[in-house]
Coordinates of C-alpha atoms and ligand atoms in Angstrom, one line a residue:
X23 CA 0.5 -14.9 -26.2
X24 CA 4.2 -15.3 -27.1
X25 CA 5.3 -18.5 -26.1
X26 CA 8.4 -18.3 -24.1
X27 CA 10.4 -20.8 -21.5
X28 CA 9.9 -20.4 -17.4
X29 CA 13.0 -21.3 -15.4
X30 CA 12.4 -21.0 -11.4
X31 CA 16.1 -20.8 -10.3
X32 CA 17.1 -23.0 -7.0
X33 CA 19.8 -20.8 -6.1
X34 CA 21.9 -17.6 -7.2
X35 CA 24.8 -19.9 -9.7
X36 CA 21.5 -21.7 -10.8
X37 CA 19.9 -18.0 -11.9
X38 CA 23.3 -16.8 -13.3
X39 CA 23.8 -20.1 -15.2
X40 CA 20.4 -20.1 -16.7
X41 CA 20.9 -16.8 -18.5
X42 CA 24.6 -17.0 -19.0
X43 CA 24.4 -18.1 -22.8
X44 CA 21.0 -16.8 -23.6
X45 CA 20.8 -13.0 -24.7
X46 CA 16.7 -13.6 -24.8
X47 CA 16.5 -14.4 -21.2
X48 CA 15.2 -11.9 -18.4
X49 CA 15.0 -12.3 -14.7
X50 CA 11.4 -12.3 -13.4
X51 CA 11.0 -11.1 -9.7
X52 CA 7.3 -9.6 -8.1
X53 CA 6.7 -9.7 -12.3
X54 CA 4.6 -5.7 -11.9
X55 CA 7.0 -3.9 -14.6
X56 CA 8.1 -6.9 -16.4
X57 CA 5.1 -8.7 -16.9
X58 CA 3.1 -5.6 -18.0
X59 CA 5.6 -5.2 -20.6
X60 CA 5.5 -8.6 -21.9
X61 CA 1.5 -8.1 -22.4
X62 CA 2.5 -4.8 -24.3
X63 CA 4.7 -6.2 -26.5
X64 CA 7.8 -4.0 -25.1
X65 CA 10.0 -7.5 -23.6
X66 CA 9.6 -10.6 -26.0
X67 CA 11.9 -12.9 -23.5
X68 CA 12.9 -16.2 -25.1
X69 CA 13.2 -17.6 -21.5
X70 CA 12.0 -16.4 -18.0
X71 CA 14.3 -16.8 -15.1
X72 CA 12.2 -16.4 -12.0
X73 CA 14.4 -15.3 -9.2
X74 CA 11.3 -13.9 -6.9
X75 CA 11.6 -17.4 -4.2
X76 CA 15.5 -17.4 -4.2
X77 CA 16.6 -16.7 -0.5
X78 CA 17.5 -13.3 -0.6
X79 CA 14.9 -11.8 1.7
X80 CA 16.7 -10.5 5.1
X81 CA 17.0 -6.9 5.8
X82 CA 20.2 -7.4 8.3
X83 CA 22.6 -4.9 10.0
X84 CA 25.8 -6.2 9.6
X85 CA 29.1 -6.1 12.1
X86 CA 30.3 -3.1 10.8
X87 CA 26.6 -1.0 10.7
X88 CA 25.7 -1.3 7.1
X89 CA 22.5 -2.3 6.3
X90 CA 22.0 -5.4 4.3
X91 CA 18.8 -5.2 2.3
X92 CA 18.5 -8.9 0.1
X93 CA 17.5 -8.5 -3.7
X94 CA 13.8 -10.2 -2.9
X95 CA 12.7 -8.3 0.3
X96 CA 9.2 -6.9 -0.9
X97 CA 8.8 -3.1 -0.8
X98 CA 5.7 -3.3 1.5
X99 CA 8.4 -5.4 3.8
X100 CA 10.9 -2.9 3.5
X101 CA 9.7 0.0 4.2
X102 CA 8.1 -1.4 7.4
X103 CA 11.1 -2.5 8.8
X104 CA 12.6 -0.9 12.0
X105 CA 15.7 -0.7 11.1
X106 CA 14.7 1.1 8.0
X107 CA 11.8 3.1 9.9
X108 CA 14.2 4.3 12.8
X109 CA 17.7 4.8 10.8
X110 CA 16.4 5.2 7.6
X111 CA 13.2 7.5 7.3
X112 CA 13.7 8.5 3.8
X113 CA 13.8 5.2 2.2
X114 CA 10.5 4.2 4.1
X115 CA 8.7 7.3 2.7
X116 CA 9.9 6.9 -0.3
X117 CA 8.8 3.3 -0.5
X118 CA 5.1 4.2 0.9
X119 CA 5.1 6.7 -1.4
X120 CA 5.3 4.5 -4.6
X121 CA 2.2 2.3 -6.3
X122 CA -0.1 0.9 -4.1
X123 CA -0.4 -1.2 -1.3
X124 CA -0.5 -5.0 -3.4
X125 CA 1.6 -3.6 -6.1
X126 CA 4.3 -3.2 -2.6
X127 CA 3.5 -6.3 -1.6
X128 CA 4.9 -7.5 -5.1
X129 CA 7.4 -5.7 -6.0
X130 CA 11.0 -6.3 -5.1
X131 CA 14.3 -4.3 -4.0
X132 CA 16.2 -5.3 -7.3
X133 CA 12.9 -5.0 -9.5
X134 CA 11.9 -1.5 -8.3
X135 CA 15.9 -0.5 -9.2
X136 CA 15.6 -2.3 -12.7
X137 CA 11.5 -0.8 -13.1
X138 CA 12.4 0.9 -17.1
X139 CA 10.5 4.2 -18.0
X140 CA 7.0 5.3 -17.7
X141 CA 7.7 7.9 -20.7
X142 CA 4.1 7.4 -22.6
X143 CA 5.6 6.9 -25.6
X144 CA 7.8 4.1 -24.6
X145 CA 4.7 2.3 -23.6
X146 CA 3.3 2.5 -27.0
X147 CA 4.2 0.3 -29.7
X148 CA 2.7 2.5 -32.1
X149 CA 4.9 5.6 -31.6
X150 CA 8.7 5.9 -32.5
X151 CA 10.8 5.6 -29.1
X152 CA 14.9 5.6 -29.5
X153 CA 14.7 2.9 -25.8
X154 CA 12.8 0.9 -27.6
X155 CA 14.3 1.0 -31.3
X156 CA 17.1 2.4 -31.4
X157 CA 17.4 5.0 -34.5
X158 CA 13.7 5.2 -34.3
X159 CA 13.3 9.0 -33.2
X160 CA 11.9 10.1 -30.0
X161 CA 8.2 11.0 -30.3
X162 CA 8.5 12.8 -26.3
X163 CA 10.6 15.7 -27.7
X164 CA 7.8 17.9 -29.0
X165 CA 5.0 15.7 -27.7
X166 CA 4.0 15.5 -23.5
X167 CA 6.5 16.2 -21.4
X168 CA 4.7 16.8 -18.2
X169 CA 6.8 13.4 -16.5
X170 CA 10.1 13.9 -18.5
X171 CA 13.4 15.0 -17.8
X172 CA 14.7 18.2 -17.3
X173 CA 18.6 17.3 -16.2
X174 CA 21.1 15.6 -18.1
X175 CA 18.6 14.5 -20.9
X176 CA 20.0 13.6 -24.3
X177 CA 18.2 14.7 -27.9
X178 CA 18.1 10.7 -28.5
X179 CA 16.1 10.6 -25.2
X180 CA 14.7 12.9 -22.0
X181 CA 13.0 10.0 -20.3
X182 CA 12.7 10.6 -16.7
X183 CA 13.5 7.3 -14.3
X184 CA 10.6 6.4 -12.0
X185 CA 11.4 4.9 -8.5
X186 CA 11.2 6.5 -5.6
X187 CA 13.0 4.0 -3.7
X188 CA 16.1 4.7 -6.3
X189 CA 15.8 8.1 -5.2
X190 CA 16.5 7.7 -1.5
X191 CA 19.1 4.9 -2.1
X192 CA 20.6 7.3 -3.8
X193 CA 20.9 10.1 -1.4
X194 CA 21.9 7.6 0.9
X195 CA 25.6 6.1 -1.1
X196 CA 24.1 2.8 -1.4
X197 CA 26.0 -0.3 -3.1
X198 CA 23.9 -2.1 -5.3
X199 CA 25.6 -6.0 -5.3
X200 CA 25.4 -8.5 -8.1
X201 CA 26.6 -11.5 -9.1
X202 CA 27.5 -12.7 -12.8
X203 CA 29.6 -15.4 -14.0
X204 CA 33.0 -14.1 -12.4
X205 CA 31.8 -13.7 -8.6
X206 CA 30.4 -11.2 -6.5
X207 CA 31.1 -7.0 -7.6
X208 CA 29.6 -3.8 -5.7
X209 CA 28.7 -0.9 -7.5
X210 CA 28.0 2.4 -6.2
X211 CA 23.7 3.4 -6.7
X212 CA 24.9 6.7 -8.0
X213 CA 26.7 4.7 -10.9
X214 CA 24.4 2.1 -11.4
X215 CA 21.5 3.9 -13.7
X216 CA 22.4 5.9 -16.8
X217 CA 22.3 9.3 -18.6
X218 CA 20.6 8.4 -22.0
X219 CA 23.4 9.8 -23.9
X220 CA 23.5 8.3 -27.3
X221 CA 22.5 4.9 -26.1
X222 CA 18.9 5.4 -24.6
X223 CA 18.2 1.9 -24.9
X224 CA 20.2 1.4 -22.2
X225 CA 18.9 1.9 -18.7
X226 CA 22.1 1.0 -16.2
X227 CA 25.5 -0.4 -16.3
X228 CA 24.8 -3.5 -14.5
X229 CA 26.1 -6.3 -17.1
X230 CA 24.6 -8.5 -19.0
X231 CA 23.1 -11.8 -16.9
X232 CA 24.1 -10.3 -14.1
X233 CA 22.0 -11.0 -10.9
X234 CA 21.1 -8.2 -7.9
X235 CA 21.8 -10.3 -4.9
X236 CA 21.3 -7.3 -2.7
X237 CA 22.0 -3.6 -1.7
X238 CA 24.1 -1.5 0.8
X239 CA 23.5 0.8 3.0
X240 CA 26.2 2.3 5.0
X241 CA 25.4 3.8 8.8
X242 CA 23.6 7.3 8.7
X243 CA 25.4 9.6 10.0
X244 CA 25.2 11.2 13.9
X245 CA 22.6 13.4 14.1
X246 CA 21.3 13.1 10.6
X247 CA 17.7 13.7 9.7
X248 CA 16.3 12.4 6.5
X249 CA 12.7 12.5 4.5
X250 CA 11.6 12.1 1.2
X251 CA 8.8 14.8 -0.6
X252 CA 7.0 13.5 -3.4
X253 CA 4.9 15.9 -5.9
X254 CA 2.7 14.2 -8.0
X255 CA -1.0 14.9 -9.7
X256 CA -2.8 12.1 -7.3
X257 CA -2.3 11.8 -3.2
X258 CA -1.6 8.4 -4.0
X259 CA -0.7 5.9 -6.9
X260 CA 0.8 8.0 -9.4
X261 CA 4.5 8.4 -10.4
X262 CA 6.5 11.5 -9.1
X263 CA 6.8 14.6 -11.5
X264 CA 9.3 15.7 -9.6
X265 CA 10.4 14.2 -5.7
X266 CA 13.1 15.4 -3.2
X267 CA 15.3 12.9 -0.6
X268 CA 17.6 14.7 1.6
X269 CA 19.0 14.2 5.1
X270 CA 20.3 16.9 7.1
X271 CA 23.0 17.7 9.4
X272 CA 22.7 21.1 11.2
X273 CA 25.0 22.1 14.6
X274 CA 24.1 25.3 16.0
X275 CA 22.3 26.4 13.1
X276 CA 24.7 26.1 10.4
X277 CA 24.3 22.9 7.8
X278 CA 27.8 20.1 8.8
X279 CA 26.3 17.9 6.5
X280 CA 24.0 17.5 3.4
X281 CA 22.8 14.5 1.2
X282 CA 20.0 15.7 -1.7
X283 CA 18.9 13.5 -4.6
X284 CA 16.1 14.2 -7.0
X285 CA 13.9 11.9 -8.8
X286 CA 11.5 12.5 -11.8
X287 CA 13.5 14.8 -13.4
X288 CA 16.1 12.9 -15.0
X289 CA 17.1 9.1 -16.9
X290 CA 19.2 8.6 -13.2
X291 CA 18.3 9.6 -9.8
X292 CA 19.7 13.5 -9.8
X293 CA 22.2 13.6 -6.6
X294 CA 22.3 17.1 -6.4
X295 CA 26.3 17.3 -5.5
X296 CA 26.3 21.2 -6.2
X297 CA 23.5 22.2 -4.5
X298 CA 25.4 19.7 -1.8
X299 CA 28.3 21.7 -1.4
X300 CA 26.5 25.2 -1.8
X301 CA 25.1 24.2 1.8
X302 CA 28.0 23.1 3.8
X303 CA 28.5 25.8 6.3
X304 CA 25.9 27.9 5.7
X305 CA 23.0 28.6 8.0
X306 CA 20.3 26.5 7.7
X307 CA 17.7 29.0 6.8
X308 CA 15.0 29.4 4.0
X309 CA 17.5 31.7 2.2
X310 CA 20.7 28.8 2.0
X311 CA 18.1 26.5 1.2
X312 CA 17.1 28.6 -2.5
X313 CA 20.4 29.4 -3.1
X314 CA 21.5 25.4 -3.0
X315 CA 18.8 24.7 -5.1
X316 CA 19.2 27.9 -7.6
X317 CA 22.8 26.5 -7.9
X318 CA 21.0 23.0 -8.4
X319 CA 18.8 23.8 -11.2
X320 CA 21.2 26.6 -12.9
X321 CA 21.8 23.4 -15.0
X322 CA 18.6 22.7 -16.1
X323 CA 17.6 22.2 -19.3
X324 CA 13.7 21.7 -19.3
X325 CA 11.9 20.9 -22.9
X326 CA 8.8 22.7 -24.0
X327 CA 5.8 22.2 -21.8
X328 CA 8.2 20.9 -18.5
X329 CA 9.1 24.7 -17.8
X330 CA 7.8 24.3 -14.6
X331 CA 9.2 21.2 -13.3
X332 CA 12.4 24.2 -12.5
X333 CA 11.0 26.2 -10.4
X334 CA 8.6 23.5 -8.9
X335 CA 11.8 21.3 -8.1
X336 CA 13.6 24.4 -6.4
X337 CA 10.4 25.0 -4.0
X338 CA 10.5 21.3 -3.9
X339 CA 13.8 21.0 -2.4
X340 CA 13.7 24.5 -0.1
X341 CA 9.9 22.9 1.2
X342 CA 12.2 19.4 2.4
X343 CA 15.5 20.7 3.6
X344 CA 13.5 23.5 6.2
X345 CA 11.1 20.4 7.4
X346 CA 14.4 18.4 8.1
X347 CA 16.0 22.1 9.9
X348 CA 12.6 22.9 11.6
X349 CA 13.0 19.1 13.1
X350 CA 9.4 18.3 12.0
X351 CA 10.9 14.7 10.7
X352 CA 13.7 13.1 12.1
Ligands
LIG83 C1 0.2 0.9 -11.6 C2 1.7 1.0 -11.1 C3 2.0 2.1 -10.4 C4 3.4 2.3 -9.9 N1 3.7 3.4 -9.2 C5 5.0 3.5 -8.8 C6 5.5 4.6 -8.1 O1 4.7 5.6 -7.8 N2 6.8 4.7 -7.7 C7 7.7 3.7 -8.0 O2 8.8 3.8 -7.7 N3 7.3 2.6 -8.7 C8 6.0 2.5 -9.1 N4 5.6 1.4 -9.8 C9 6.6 0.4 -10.2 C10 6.8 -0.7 -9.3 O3 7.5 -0.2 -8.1 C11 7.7 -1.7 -10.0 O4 6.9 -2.3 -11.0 C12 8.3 -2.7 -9.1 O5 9.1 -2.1 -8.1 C13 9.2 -3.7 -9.9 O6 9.6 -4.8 -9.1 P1 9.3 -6.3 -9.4 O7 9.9 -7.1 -8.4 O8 7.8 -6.5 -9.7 O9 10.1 -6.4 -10.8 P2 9.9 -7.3 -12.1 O10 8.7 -6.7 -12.9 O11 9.8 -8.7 -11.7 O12 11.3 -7.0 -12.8 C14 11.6 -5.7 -13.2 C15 13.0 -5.8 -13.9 O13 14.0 -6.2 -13.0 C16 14.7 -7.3 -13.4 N5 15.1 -8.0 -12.2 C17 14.3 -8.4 -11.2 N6 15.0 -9.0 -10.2 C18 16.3 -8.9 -10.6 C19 17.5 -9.3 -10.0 N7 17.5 -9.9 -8.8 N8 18.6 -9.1 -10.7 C20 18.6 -8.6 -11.9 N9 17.5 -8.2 -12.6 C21 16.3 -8.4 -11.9 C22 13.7 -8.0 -14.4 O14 14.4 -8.8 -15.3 C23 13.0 -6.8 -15.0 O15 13.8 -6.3 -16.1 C24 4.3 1.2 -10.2 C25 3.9 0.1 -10.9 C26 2.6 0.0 -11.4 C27 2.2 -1.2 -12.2
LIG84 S1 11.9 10.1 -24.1 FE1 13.1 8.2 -24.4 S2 11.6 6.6 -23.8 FE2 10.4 8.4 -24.3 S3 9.9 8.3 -26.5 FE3 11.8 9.5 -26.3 S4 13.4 7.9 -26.6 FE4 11.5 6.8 -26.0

């Protein structure tokens, strides 16, 4: 054991002061990603900031019809909730379909956003990984790939992001709000995580000691329909190799509106804006649905032994958008 410091903040300043002059501190929340990789030997924090009791647990529709979702409201809680259930199906499937029931119980909004890879190699001290060290070399390019990226990848790193949750917050223009030493900032979802780039290390662009307070959800649109297909090796507990949120719009047959975001195929959750506008005005058939996601995936760039995460992710997303057009989820 690596002795470290435990802080149990009081309040959000009190969080945000704690870690303001101390690059070796971390936020601690439900503790499932972060304490696993302080027993690995991945985070060596000089000081733990636990944040998981601070009062930021209501899930609240506010004046205007955005949903308020606090930093420390548990998935389990979450994706239960009727406001989420009845206005926001996609995020409660995409919640239920992550972990397990006590790791749910756990885990938290902010946590699950801020969750770092599941790339094998990341997780094992023993094998070069450019997240971990940078300059070190990336022992996934050539190695197993089955759960890596196959969009927007970099040749420092083709990590894949895992939430699911991320996925549908995603597809659904969420704000993620934080608060750091100069007050309170909003940033879009779609901003918040990262391409690897040259910087792989470096999951988001949420700064330094900065604290998720909570995140936004604007109204779903009239007449919307949303779900969230996950494909993965086990019915249950197991991390998506490739997933699907989308909601749908259709009048008279003929798509007025489309939101699609992937997950498991890339460092970010993928919003699919091309395979977006391929559908606007089209008629929401099986063939629109394969030409979106042919125009999708035309920028794929899978690695050697993920071949089949392309045309998997392309059935993947013509399999959700006719569910949402057949009106067998709302
Ligand atoms: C066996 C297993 C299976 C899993 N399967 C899935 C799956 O299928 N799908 C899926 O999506 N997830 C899965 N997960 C991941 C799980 O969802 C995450 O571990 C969990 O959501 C992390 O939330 P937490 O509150 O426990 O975060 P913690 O572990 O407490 O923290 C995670 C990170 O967030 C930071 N942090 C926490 N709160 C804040 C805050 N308010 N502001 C700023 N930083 C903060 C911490 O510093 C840390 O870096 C699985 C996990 C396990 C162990
Ligand atoms: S894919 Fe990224 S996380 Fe995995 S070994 Fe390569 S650099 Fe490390």
């Amino acid at each position: 054991m690596i002795p470290f410091e435990y802080h149990r903040a009081t309040s959000v300043q009190d969080a945000v002061t704690a870690v303001a002059d101390r690059t070796d501190a971390v936020f601690l929340a439900g503790g499932t990603n972060l304490v696993d990789h302080m027993k690995l030997g991945i985070a060596e924090p000089g000081l733990v900031v636990d944040v998981g009791h601070l009062p930021l647990t209501d899930v609240e529709r506010l004046p205007d019809g955005t949903l308020l979702i606090g930093a420390d409201v548990r998935n389990s809680d979450l994706a239960a909730h009727p406001l989420v259930r009845s206005h926001y199906p996609v995020l409660a499937r995409a919640l239920l379909s992550a972990a397990s029931g006590q790791l749910r119980n756990l885990a938290t909004t902010a946590g699950n956003l801020l969750q770092r890879t599941r790339c094998v190699y990341f997780q094992d001290l023993t094998t070069p990984c450019n997240k971990r060290t940078p300059g070190a070399g990336c022992s996934a390019i050539g190695g197993y790939t089955r759960y890596h990226a196959i969009l927007g990848a970099s040749e420092q790193c083709i990590a894949a992001h895992p939430s699911d949750m991320a996925v549908a917050m995603a597809v659904l223009d969420a704000d993620v709000v934080y608060v750091d030493a100069d007050g309170e900032h909003r940033m879009p979802l779609t901003d918040f995580h990262r391409l690897p780039g040259d910087r792989p290390d470096v999951d988001t662009n949420l700064p330094r000691g900065a604290l998720i307070t909570a995140v936004e959800i604007p109204p779903a649109p009239d007449g919307a329909r949303s779900t969230y297909r996950k494909v993965r090796d086990r019915a249950s507990y197991a991390f998506a190799v490739t997933s699907v949120a989308a909601e749908l719009v259709v009048d008279d047959g003929t798509v007025s509106g489309a939101r699609i975001a992937l997950g498991g195929v890339a460092h970010k959750p993928w919003r699919a804006t091309r395979a977006e506008q391929a559908l606007i005005g089209q008629p929401a058939t099986e063939a629109s649905f394969r030409s979106a996601a042919d125009a999708e995936l035309a920028q794929a760039e899978p690695q050697e032994g993920n071949e089949f995460k392309v045309e998997l992710t392309k059935r993947t997303i013509v399999a959700t958008l006719t569910t949402l057009a057949e009106g067998r989820q709302r």
